[in-house]
Short mmCIF file of C-alpha atoms and ligand atoms in Angstrom, two decimals:
data_model
loop_
_atom_site.label_atom_id
_atom_site.label_comp_id
_atom_site.label_asym_id
_atom_site.label_seq_id
_atom_site.Cartn_x
_atom_site.Cartn_y
_atom_site.Cartn_z
CA MET A 1 -30.61 -2.59 -14.80
CA CYS A 2 -28.28 -4.02 -17.22
CA GLU A 3 -25.61 -6.18 -15.29
CA LEU A 4 -22.08 -3.86 -14.92
CA VAL A 5 -23.96 -1.09 -16.15
CA PHE A 6 -23.69 1.87 -14.34
CA ASP A 7 -27.39 3.53 -14.32
CA ASP A 8 -26.37 7.23 -13.23
CA SER A 9 -30.02 8.10 -12.71
CA GLU A 10 -29.71 5.99 -8.91
CA TYR A 11 -28.98 8.45 -6.64
CA VAL A 12 -29.26 10.76 -3.73
CA THR A 13 -27.98 13.90 -2.83
CA GLU A 14 -26.86 15.10 0.78
CA THR A 15 -25.42 17.94 2.17
CA LEU A 16 -22.81 17.39 5.18
CA ILE A 17 -21.56 19.89 7.95
CA ILE A 18 -18.21 19.19 9.42
CA ASP A 19 -15.38 20.74 10.63
CA GLY A 20 -17.72 23.96 9.75
CA GLU A 21 -16.98 22.90 6.45
CA GLU A 22 -19.87 22.17 3.80
CA LEU A 23 -20.27 19.85 1.01
CA LYS A 24 -23.31 19.15 -0.96
CA PHE A 25 -22.19 15.59 -2.88
CA ARG A 26 -24.22 13.51 -4.73
CA ALA A 27 -24.02 9.49 -3.69
CA PHE A 28 -24.39 5.72 -6.24
CA GLU A 29 -24.61 3.47 -3.42
CA ASN A 30 -24.00 -0.22 -4.27
CA ILE A 31 -23.27 -0.78 -6.99
CA PRO A 32 -22.20 -4.24 -8.06
CA TYR A 33 -18.80 -4.66 -9.75
CA VAL A 34 -19.07 -8.40 -11.01
CA THR A 35 -21.53 -10.72 -12.40
CA ASN A 36 -20.80 -13.49 -10.39
CA PRO A 37 -19.64 -12.16 -7.17
CA VAL A 38 -18.52 -14.47 -4.69
CA ALA A 39 -19.50 -12.05 -1.80
CA ALA A 40 -22.51 -10.53 -3.17
CA GLU A 41 -22.72 -7.43 -0.20
CA LEU A 42 -19.01 -6.54 -0.49
CA GLN A 43 -17.94 -6.50 -4.04
CA ARG A 44 -19.79 -3.57 -4.71
CA ILE A 45 -18.53 0.41 -5.48
CA ASN A 46 -19.47 3.55 -3.87
CA ILE A 47 -19.15 6.93 -6.13
CA PHE A 48 -19.49 10.34 -4.78
CA VAL A 49 -19.45 13.44 -7.31
CA PRO A 50 -19.49 17.33 -5.62
CA GLU A 51 -22.93 18.16 -6.69
CA VAL A 52 -21.91 21.45 -7.68
CA TYR A 53 -20.32 19.58 -11.39
CA TYR A 54 -23.90 19.24 -11.69
CA GLU A 55 -25.06 22.77 -11.56
CA GLY A 56 -21.94 23.19 -14.04
CA GLY A 57 -19.90 24.23 -11.67
CA SER A 58 -15.74 23.62 -11.32
CA ILE A 59 -13.98 23.33 -8.53
CA GLY A 60 -10.10 24.72 -9.24
CA LYS A 61 -9.72 23.12 -12.80
CA TYR A 62 -12.18 20.48 -12.02
CA SER A 63 -15.36 19.75 -13.54
CA LEU A 64 -17.86 16.52 -14.25
CA GLY A 65 -15.80 15.35 -17.02
CA ASN A 66 -11.94 16.11 -16.14
CA ALA A 67 -12.27 15.75 -12.59
CA PRO A 68 -9.46 12.05 -11.42
CA ILE A 69 -11.20 9.27 -9.81
CA PHE A 70 -9.88 8.97 -6.37
CA MET A 71 -9.87 6.12 -4.94
CA PRO A 72 -9.06 4.89 -1.69
CA ASN A 73 -9.43 1.42 0.36
CA THR A 74 -10.13 0.51 4.18
CA VAL A 75 -7.71 -3.00 3.78
CA GLY A 76 -6.17 -3.28 7.18
CA GLY A 77 -4.81 -6.17 7.74
CA TYR A 78 -5.16 -8.50 5.16
CA MET A 79 -9.22 -7.67 6.34
CA PRO A 80 -11.90 -7.47 3.97
CA GLY A 81 -12.18 -3.40 3.00
CA ARG A 82 -15.34 -2.21 3.84
CA LEU A 83 -18.12 0.20 1.45
CA VAL A 84 -17.62 3.57 2.63
CA ARG A 85 -18.93 7.37 2.21
CA PRO A 86 -17.67 11.05 3.39
CA GLY A 87 -18.54 11.56 7.12
CA VAL A 88 -15.99 11.37 10.26
CA ASP A 89 -13.22 8.76 10.86
CA TRP A 90 -12.45 7.28 14.28
CA GLN A 91 -11.64 11.01 15.82
CA ASP A 92 -14.78 12.49 14.94
CA LYS A 93 -13.29 14.33 12.15
CA ALA A 94 -14.04 14.84 8.63
CA ASN A 95 -12.82 11.72 6.85
CA THR A 96 -10.64 11.16 3.66
CA ILE A 97 -13.75 10.89 1.54
CA PHE A 98 -15.06 13.91 2.16
CA LYS A 99 -11.95 16.19 2.34
CA ALA A 100 -11.31 14.49 -1.24
CA LEU A 101 -14.99 15.27 -2.22
CA LEU A 102 -14.50 18.84 -1.44
CA HIS A 103 -11.13 19.54 -2.69
CA GLY A 104 -12.70 18.63 -6.04
CA TYR A 105 -11.93 14.77 -6.39
CA VAL A 106 -14.74 12.08 -7.81
CA VAL A 107 -14.62 9.79 -5.16
CA ALA A 108 -14.65 5.55 -6.12
CA VAL A 109 -14.80 3.35 -2.83
CA ALA A 110 -15.05 -0.72 -3.72
CA GLY A 111 -15.88 -3.38 -0.93
CA VAL A 112 -13.18 -5.75 -1.41
CA ARG A 113 -12.62 -9.45 -0.05
CA GLY A 114 -9.81 -10.09 2.49
CA ARG A 115 -8.23 -12.60 4.71
CA GLY A 116 -10.73 -14.98 7.12
CA MET A 117 -13.38 -14.54 5.54
CA THR A 118 -15.32 -17.53 4.52
CA ASN A 119 -18.87 -18.03 2.77
CA LYS A 120 -22.18 -20.18 3.89
CA ALA A 121 -20.09 -23.78 3.16
CA GLY A 122 -16.69 -22.75 5.15
CA LYS A 123 -14.74 -21.98 2.47
CA TYR A 124 -12.16 -19.87 2.43
CA ILE A 125 -12.77 -16.87 0.03
CA GLY A 126 -11.06 -14.00 1.02
CA VAL A 127 -6.90 -15.56 0.43
CA ALA A 128 -4.80 -13.93 -2.15
CA PRO A 129 -5.06 -12.81 -5.06
CA ALA A 130 -8.99 -12.26 -4.30
CA VAL A 131 -8.49 -8.75 -2.41
CA VAL A 132 -6.41 -7.54 -5.30
CA CYS A 133 -8.88 -9.13 -8.53
CA ASP A 134 -11.72 -7.19 -6.45
CA MET A 135 -10.18 -4.19 -6.90
CA LYS A 136 -8.68 -4.48 -10.32
CA ALA A 137 -13.01 -5.10 -10.90
CA ALA A 138 -13.76 -2.34 -9.66
CA VAL A 139 -11.37 -0.45 -11.68
CA ARG A 140 -12.45 -2.33 -15.00
CA PHE A 141 -16.40 -1.04 -13.92
CA LEU A 142 -15.41 2.32 -13.87
CA ARG A 143 -13.63 2.23 -17.02
CA HIS A 144 -16.54 -0.10 -19.07
CA ASN A 145 -18.77 3.24 -18.00
CA ALA A 146 -15.99 5.65 -18.89
CA ASP A 147 -18.59 7.63 -20.27
CA LYS A 148 -21.55 7.86 -17.91
CA VAL A 149 -19.37 7.66 -14.45
CA PRO A 150 -18.40 11.48 -13.27
CA GLY A 151 -14.01 12.12 -13.59
CA ASP A 152 -11.82 10.65 -15.78
CA THR A 153 -11.19 7.17 -15.66
CA GLU A 154 -7.84 8.01 -17.28
CA LYS A 155 -6.74 9.16 -14.13
CA ILE A 156 -7.64 6.67 -11.02
CA ILE A 157 -5.87 7.55 -8.22
CA THR A 158 -6.00 4.23 -5.73
CA ASN A 159 -4.49 5.55 -2.16
CA GLY A 160 -4.27 2.82 1.10
CA THR A 161 -2.45 2.45 3.94
CA SER A 162 -0.76 -0.85 5.65
CA ALA A 163 -1.89 -3.62 4.34
CA GLY A 164 -4.52 -1.25 1.63
CA GLY A 165 -0.53 0.96 1.66
CA ALA A 166 0.19 -2.90 -0.36
CA LEU A 167 -2.93 -3.69 -1.97
CA SER A 168 -2.17 0.29 -3.93
CA SER A 169 1.09 -0.33 -4.73
CA ILE A 170 -0.23 -4.04 -6.08
CA MET A 171 -2.77 -1.60 -8.53
CA GLY A 172 -0.14 0.49 -9.80
CA ALA A 173 2.74 -2.21 -10.53
CA THR A 174 0.05 -4.93 -12.38
CA GLY A 175 -1.95 -3.22 -13.99
CA ASN A 176 -3.86 -5.49 -16.95
CA HIS A 177 -1.11 -8.33 -16.39
CA PRO A 178 -2.55 -11.97 -17.39
CA ASP A 179 -1.74 -13.67 -14.07
CA TYR A 180 -4.84 -12.24 -12.83
CA GLU A 181 -7.29 -12.76 -15.75
CA PRO A 182 -8.25 -16.34 -14.83
CA TYR A 183 -9.90 -15.14 -11.33
CA LEU A 184 -11.46 -12.50 -12.58
CA LYS A 185 -12.95 -14.01 -15.69
CA ALA A 186 -14.10 -16.07 -12.47
CA ILE A 187 -15.94 -13.51 -10.94
CA GLY A 188 -17.33 -11.50 -14.11
CA ALA A 189 -15.20 -8.42 -14.19
CA ALA A 190 -15.78 -6.55 -17.33
CA ASP A 191 -13.39 -7.35 -19.98
CA GLU A 192 -11.49 -4.25 -19.76
CA ARG A 193 -8.07 -2.56 -18.97
CA ASP A 194 -7.78 -2.41 -14.65
CA ASP A 195 -3.94 -0.09 -15.21
CA ILE A 196 -4.41 2.82 -13.15
CA PHE A 197 -2.91 5.93 -13.36
CA ALA A 198 -1.03 6.61 -10.33
CA ALA A 199 -0.39 5.16 -6.36
CA SER A 200 -0.33 6.87 -3.07
CA CYS A 201 0.62 4.29 -0.72
CA TYR A 202 1.60 4.74 3.34
CA CYS A 203 3.37 2.01 4.70
CA PRO A 204 2.36 -0.50 1.83
CA ILE A 205 3.90 -3.77 3.93
CA ILE A 206 4.86 -5.53 0.61
CA ASN A 207 7.62 -7.65 -0.92
CA ILE A 208 6.73 -10.50 2.32
CA GLU A 209 8.28 -12.89 1.25
CA ASN A 210 11.07 -10.79 1.74
CA SER A 211 10.38 -9.33 4.67
CA ASP A 212 11.33 -11.47 7.16
CA THR A 213 15.13 -11.11 5.97
CA ALA A 214 14.84 -7.21 5.66
CA TYR A 215 13.52 -7.30 8.83
CA GLU A 216 16.55 -8.88 11.21
CA TRP A 217 19.04 -7.16 9.01
CA GLU A 218 17.59 -4.29 10.14
CA PHE A 219 17.08 -4.76 13.91
CA ARG A 220 19.73 -7.91 14.44
CA HIS A 221 21.02 -5.55 16.69
CA GLU A 222 17.05 -5.46 19.09
CA ILE A 223 17.21 -8.94 20.32
CA ASP A 224 17.07 -8.55 24.24
CA ARG A 225 14.00 -9.81 24.80
CA LEU A 226 14.63 -13.13 22.25
CA THR A 227 15.39 -16.32 23.40
CA GLU A 228 18.86 -18.02 22.15
CA GLU A 229 16.88 -19.89 19.21
CA ARG A 230 15.14 -16.58 18.53
CA ILE A 231 18.81 -15.10 18.15
CA ALA A 232 19.93 -17.49 15.82
CA PHE A 233 16.99 -17.29 13.76
CA SER A 234 17.76 -13.56 13.07
CA ALA A 235 21.58 -13.71 12.98
CA GLU A 236 20.90 -16.43 10.15
CA LEU A 237 17.78 -14.39 8.24
CA ALA A 238 19.37 -11.05 8.30
CA LYS A 239 22.83 -12.91 6.48
CA MET A 240 20.04 -14.18 4.12
CA PHE A 241 18.74 -10.35 3.41
CA PRO A 242 22.19 -9.46 1.64
CA VAL A 243 21.63 -12.03 -0.99
CA TYR A 244 18.35 -11.37 -1.74
CA VAL A 245 18.98 -7.41 -2.57
CA ASN A 246 21.78 -8.55 -5.06
CA SER A 247 19.90 -11.24 -6.86
CA LEU A 248 17.97 -8.41 -7.22
CA ALA A 249 20.53 -5.88 -9.50
CA LEU A 250 19.23 -2.21 -8.18
CA LYS A 251 20.64 0.41 -9.12
CA ASN A 252 20.00 4.30 -8.26
CA GLU A 253 18.80 7.22 -10.01
CA LEU A 254 22.99 6.98 -11.13
CA GLY A 255 23.05 3.58 -12.57
CA GLN A 256 25.40 2.60 -9.35
CA PRO A 257 24.15 -0.72 -8.27
CA LEU A 258 22.82 -1.10 -5.13
CA THR A 259 24.33 -3.88 -3.35
CA LEU A 260 25.15 -4.82 0.19
CA ASP A 261 28.11 -7.15 1.51
CA ASP A 262 28.02 -9.97 4.04
CA ASN A 263 27.91 -8.45 6.69
CA GLY A 264 24.68 -6.11 5.75
CA ASP A 265 27.10 -2.96 4.93
CA GLY A 266 27.18 -0.93 1.65
CA PRO A 267 25.32 1.22 -1.43
CA LEU A 268 21.43 -0.42 -0.30
CA LYS A 269 21.82 0.79 3.33
CA GLU A 270 23.44 4.37 2.36
CA TYR A 271 20.70 4.62 -0.19
CA VAL A 272 18.17 4.07 2.97
CA LYS A 273 20.03 6.47 4.94
CA ALA A 274 19.40 9.55 2.12
CA PHE A 275 15.93 9.29 2.59
CA ILE A 276 16.17 9.35 6.28
CA ILE A 277 18.34 12.11 6.14
CA ASN A 278 16.34 13.94 3.91
CA SER A 279 13.62 13.59 6.30
CA ALA A 280 15.83 15.26 9.13
CA ASN A 281 16.15 18.08 6.59
CA LYS A 282 12.81 18.86 5.60
CA GLU A 283 11.94 18.33 9.09
CA LEU A 284 14.44 21.01 10.38
CA LYS A 285 13.42 22.83 7.41
CA LYS A 286 10.03 23.38 8.98
CA GLY A 287 11.69 24.91 12.34
CA ALA A 288 12.05 21.37 14.47
CA ASP A 289 14.72 21.52 16.96
CA LEU A 290 16.62 17.82 15.93
CA SER A 291 19.62 18.75 18.58
CA GLY A 292 19.02 15.99 20.77
CA VAL A 293 19.00 13.43 17.93
CA ASP A 294 22.33 12.20 18.50
CA TRP A 295 22.11 9.76 15.48
CA LEU A 296 22.50 12.38 13.32
CA VAL A 297 25.45 13.71 12.12
CA TRP A 298 25.41 17.53 11.47
CA GLU A 299 28.09 20.02 9.03
CA ASN A 300 26.91 23.73 8.97
CA GLY A 301 23.83 22.91 10.54
CA ARG A 302 22.14 20.25 8.64
CA VAL A 303 21.85 16.62 8.48
CA ALA A 304 24.79 15.11 6.69
CA ASP A 305 24.89 11.95 7.86
CA ILE A 306 23.44 8.61 10.19
CA ASP A 307 24.31 6.60 12.46
CA PHE A 308 22.40 3.75 11.15
CA ASP A 309 22.11 1.66 14.36
CA GLY A 310 20.85 4.93 16.48
CA CYS A 311 18.44 5.14 14.26
CA VAL A 312 17.61 1.38 14.45
CA ARG A 313 17.61 1.75 18.05
CA TYR A 314 15.59 4.95 17.89
CA ARG A 315 12.85 3.05 15.75
CA THR A 316 13.07 -0.17 17.97
CA ARG A 317 11.89 -3.32 17.25
CA ARG A 318 8.15 -3.89 17.15
CA LYS A 319 7.87 -7.82 15.26
CA PRO A 320 9.18 -11.18 16.69
CA VAL A 321 11.67 -13.30 15.08
CA PRO A 322 10.49 -14.21 12.11
CA ALA A 323 8.30 -11.11 12.09
CA PHE A 324 5.83 -12.13 8.93
CA ASP A 325 5.85 -15.64 8.08
CA ASP A 326 5.13 -16.75 11.75
CA LEU A 327 6.20 -20.07 12.75
CA VAL A 328 2.99 -21.49 14.46
CA LEU A 329 0.98 -18.90 11.54
CA ARG A 330 -0.24 -16.46 14.05
CA THR A 331 -0.21 -13.41 11.29
CA SER A 332 -2.89 -11.41 9.00
CA LEU A 333 -0.13 -12.63 6.38
CA ASN A 334 -0.55 -16.13 6.83
CA MET A 335 -4.15 -16.40 6.02
CA LEU A 336 -3.47 -14.11 3.07
CA PHE A 337 -1.58 -17.49 1.48
CA GLY A 338 -4.50 -19.81 2.95
CA THR A 339 -6.57 -21.58 0.59
CA ALA A 340 -10.31 -22.25 0.51
CA ASP A 341 -9.78 -25.16 2.38
CA LYS A 342 -7.02 -24.27 4.96
CA GLU A 343 -6.71 -21.49 6.86
CA ALA A 344 -3.07 -19.80 6.34
CA ARG A 345 -0.13 -21.41 5.47
CA HIS A 346 3.81 -20.05 5.16
CA PHE A 347 5.24 -18.39 2.29
CA THR A 348 8.85 -18.52 3.50
CA GLU A 349 11.31 -21.56 2.81
CA PHE A 350 12.92 -20.57 5.88
CA SER A 351 9.43 -20.45 8.15
CA TYR A 352 8.18 -23.78 6.00
CA LYS A 353 11.11 -25.25 7.45
CA HIS A 354 10.93 -24.40 10.93
CA SER A 355 7.12 -24.85 11.14
CA GLY A 356 6.27 -25.15 14.60
CA CYS A 357 3.12 -26.68 13.26
CA GLY A 358 4.03 -28.93 10.47
CA ALA A 359 1.83 -26.42 7.79
CA ALA A 360 2.25 -26.49 4.00
CA MET A 361 3.90 -23.55 1.96
CA ALA A 362 1.83 -21.68 -0.52
CA GLU A 363 2.36 -21.56 -4.16
CA GLU A 364 4.73 -19.57 -5.73
CA LYS A 365 2.46 -17.98 -8.40
CA GLN A 366 -0.15 -16.68 -4.78
CA ILE A 367 3.31 -15.07 -3.17
CA LYS A 368 4.02 -13.22 -6.57
CA MET A 369 0.67 -11.93 -7.41
CA ALA A 370 0.95 -9.90 -4.26
CA ASN A 371 4.34 -8.98 -4.57
CA PRO A 372 4.39 -5.90 -6.79
CA MET A 373 8.21 -5.87 -7.13
CA CYS A 374 7.24 -8.99 -9.17
CA TYR A 375 5.75 -6.94 -11.85
CA ILE A 376 7.98 -3.93 -12.10
CA ARG A 377 10.27 -5.68 -14.69
CA ASP A 378 7.79 -7.43 -16.53
CA ASP A 379 6.69 -5.61 -19.51
CA LYS A 380 2.87 -7.07 -19.75
CA ALA A 381 2.23 -5.19 -16.47
CA VAL A 382 0.70 -1.92 -17.50
CA LYS A 383 2.38 0.64 -14.58
CA ALA A 384 1.30 3.73 -13.04
CA LYS A 385 3.26 6.43 -14.29
CA HIS A 386 3.82 7.69 -11.14
CA TYR A 387 3.86 7.41 -7.47
CA ARG A 388 3.65 8.96 -4.12
CA ILE A 389 4.88 6.24 -1.04
CA CYS A 390 4.72 7.51 2.56
CA HIS A 391 6.33 4.88 5.35
CA GLY A 392 7.10 7.22 9.25
CA ALA A 393 10.62 7.06 10.24
CA ILE A 394 9.52 5.47 13.10
CA ASP A 395 7.46 3.05 12.01
CA ARG A 396 8.68 0.20 12.76
CA ASP A 397 6.29 -2.21 11.17
CA THR A 398 8.48 -3.40 8.46
CA SER A 399 11.86 -2.73 7.63
CA LEU A 400 12.56 0.96 5.83
CA ALA A 401 14.83 -0.58 3.05
CA ILE A 402 11.39 -2.93 1.92
CA PRO A 403 9.46 0.12 0.26
CA ALA A 404 13.32 1.85 -0.71
CA MET A 405 13.73 -0.87 -2.58
CA PHE A 406 10.66 -0.94 -4.58
CA ASN A 407 11.34 3.01 -5.11
CA ALA A 408 14.74 1.90 -6.93
CA LEU A 409 12.94 -1.05 -8.85
CA LEU A 410 9.75 2.15 -9.68
CA CYS A 411 12.69 4.30 -10.99
CA GLU A 412 14.92 1.99 -12.89
CA ALA A 413 10.98 1.35 -14.77
CA GLY A 414 10.97 5.15 -15.69
CA VAL A 415 7.96 5.77 -13.29
CA ASP A 416 7.61 9.06 -11.18
CA SER A 417 8.10 7.52 -7.71
CA LYS A 418 8.39 10.01 -5.01
CA LEU A 419 9.68 7.82 -1.25
CA LEU A 420 8.59 9.93 2.20
CA PHE A 421 9.89 8.71 5.29
CA PRO A 422 8.17 11.85 7.31
CA TRP A 423 10.04 12.26 10.13
CA ASP A 424 8.59 10.73 13.59
CA MET A 425 5.66 9.27 11.64
CA TRP A 426 4.37 6.02 13.23
CA HIS A 427 2.29 3.31 11.45
CA ALA A 428 -0.34 6.06 10.60
CA ASP A 429 -2.47 7.07 6.72
CA ASP A 430 -3.35 10.09 5.51
CA TYR A 431 -1.66 12.65 7.79
CA ASP A 432 -1.19 14.42 5.31
CA LEU A 433 -4.06 14.83 3.22
CA GLU A 434 -3.09 18.70 1.88
CA GLU A 435 0.61 17.25 0.83
CA LEU A 436 -1.51 14.34 -1.32
CA PHE A 437 -3.05 16.58 -2.76
CA GLU A 438 -1.08 19.03 -3.55
CA TRP A 439 0.74 16.07 -5.37
CA ILE A 440 -2.18 14.88 -7.30
CA ASP A 441 -3.01 18.40 -8.69
CA SER A 442 0.98 18.43 -9.93
CA ILE A 443 0.60 15.04 -11.47
CA VAL A 444 -2.82 15.27 -13.28
C1 DHB B 1 -0.92 -4.34 8.94
C2 DHB B 1 0.02 -4.28 9.50
C3 DHB B 1 0.93 -5.01 9.41
O1 DHB B 1 2.56 -4.91 10.30
C4 DHB B 1 1.24 -6.22 9.12
O2 DHB B 1 2.17 -7.24 9.35
C5 DHB B 1 0.49 -7.04 7.73
C6 DHB B 1 -0.40 -6.02 8.02
C7 DHB B 1 -1.61 -3.67 8.41
O3 DHB B 1 -1.82 -2.80 9.28
O4 DHB B 1 -2.34 -3.61 7.38
#
């Protein structure tokens, strides 16, 4: 077989019955998507297609030629993303791939490198930007074979959760950007475009170099179990957040500035609150009883405002200070920003200055390539046309300000971005597939 050529005669056909639903699909599996792999077993792609498309049939408005290509990743904690296939999830329920195929999508799953991976020589091969480059290479492989790959390679929709949600966000923000080119060349990716049509992002852990300050802006009053030193760090980090926010010069959809004052109050905070208020009202519409939630402010039977501090107390702090760039390099993010020879590094000036282990700082460029925020105003990056970002209203893995700022930037760039804070939802994945599929069907 020629390199990077999709051989559509190499497949198996299978039938699975899960939860009483029958799915017959065609599976093209373990196809290398680069010519010079660093992790040959992992840098492969699986493509699944509803078998009915090969019998001349269709599912809803989709058929072999026009079905969107749904591209979920399995990245969590910035660890490597495994190759998966239709089947059951950890709860023995039909997994997302199974449901996506039943719905009529073509599904493509790429294995991608992640932090902590080493090669035989003991070198770290999964540090940033490896994960993004692998996903881009997989997209390029699909485009390279657009004439033979089932579905519409101009309708690629990525999906992921947490670190995987970040990966999906970055894919949507950095299409074809030259920053990634040398890395893509090195692994032997096809010489093709890697922009995508849409990105679905569940609780994306993005903008990590600004997440410590955002976290303390939100949780600075949640300090019960902190030492005096960490309380002082929290206050210092919280003060830095408005400086960052104001440097972005974000605007809302009416063109009004989304700033914060020295206290951390101001229009950006109101912007974040508006998504929580929307979430509460959406929940009320579904028939929920929210009368016991003491931080909601009511007007004519609807939630008109919230007490933000009360909301933060309800959400509760989950992470220490600093939350992301740990002073002794214990987080997954420290490892994301390692090098071939160093397992982990700092990625903020604050933690570098206060390092408890004299660790090095990651290069600016490496940090940038892991942050979709850095590419939205860059014309060299082709943006996805549509985004759907879900961050659970009680998910405290990052501050609510993080997805809110990203949403504001996307809207400014003319991207159709939808930000949701689903009520009483934790740090979780794919919990509303019906709504996700409805959204996909409405944009393609
Ligand atoms: C993930 C969660 C985190 O809280 C974090 O800081 C990084 C990654 C995750 O689940 O992928």
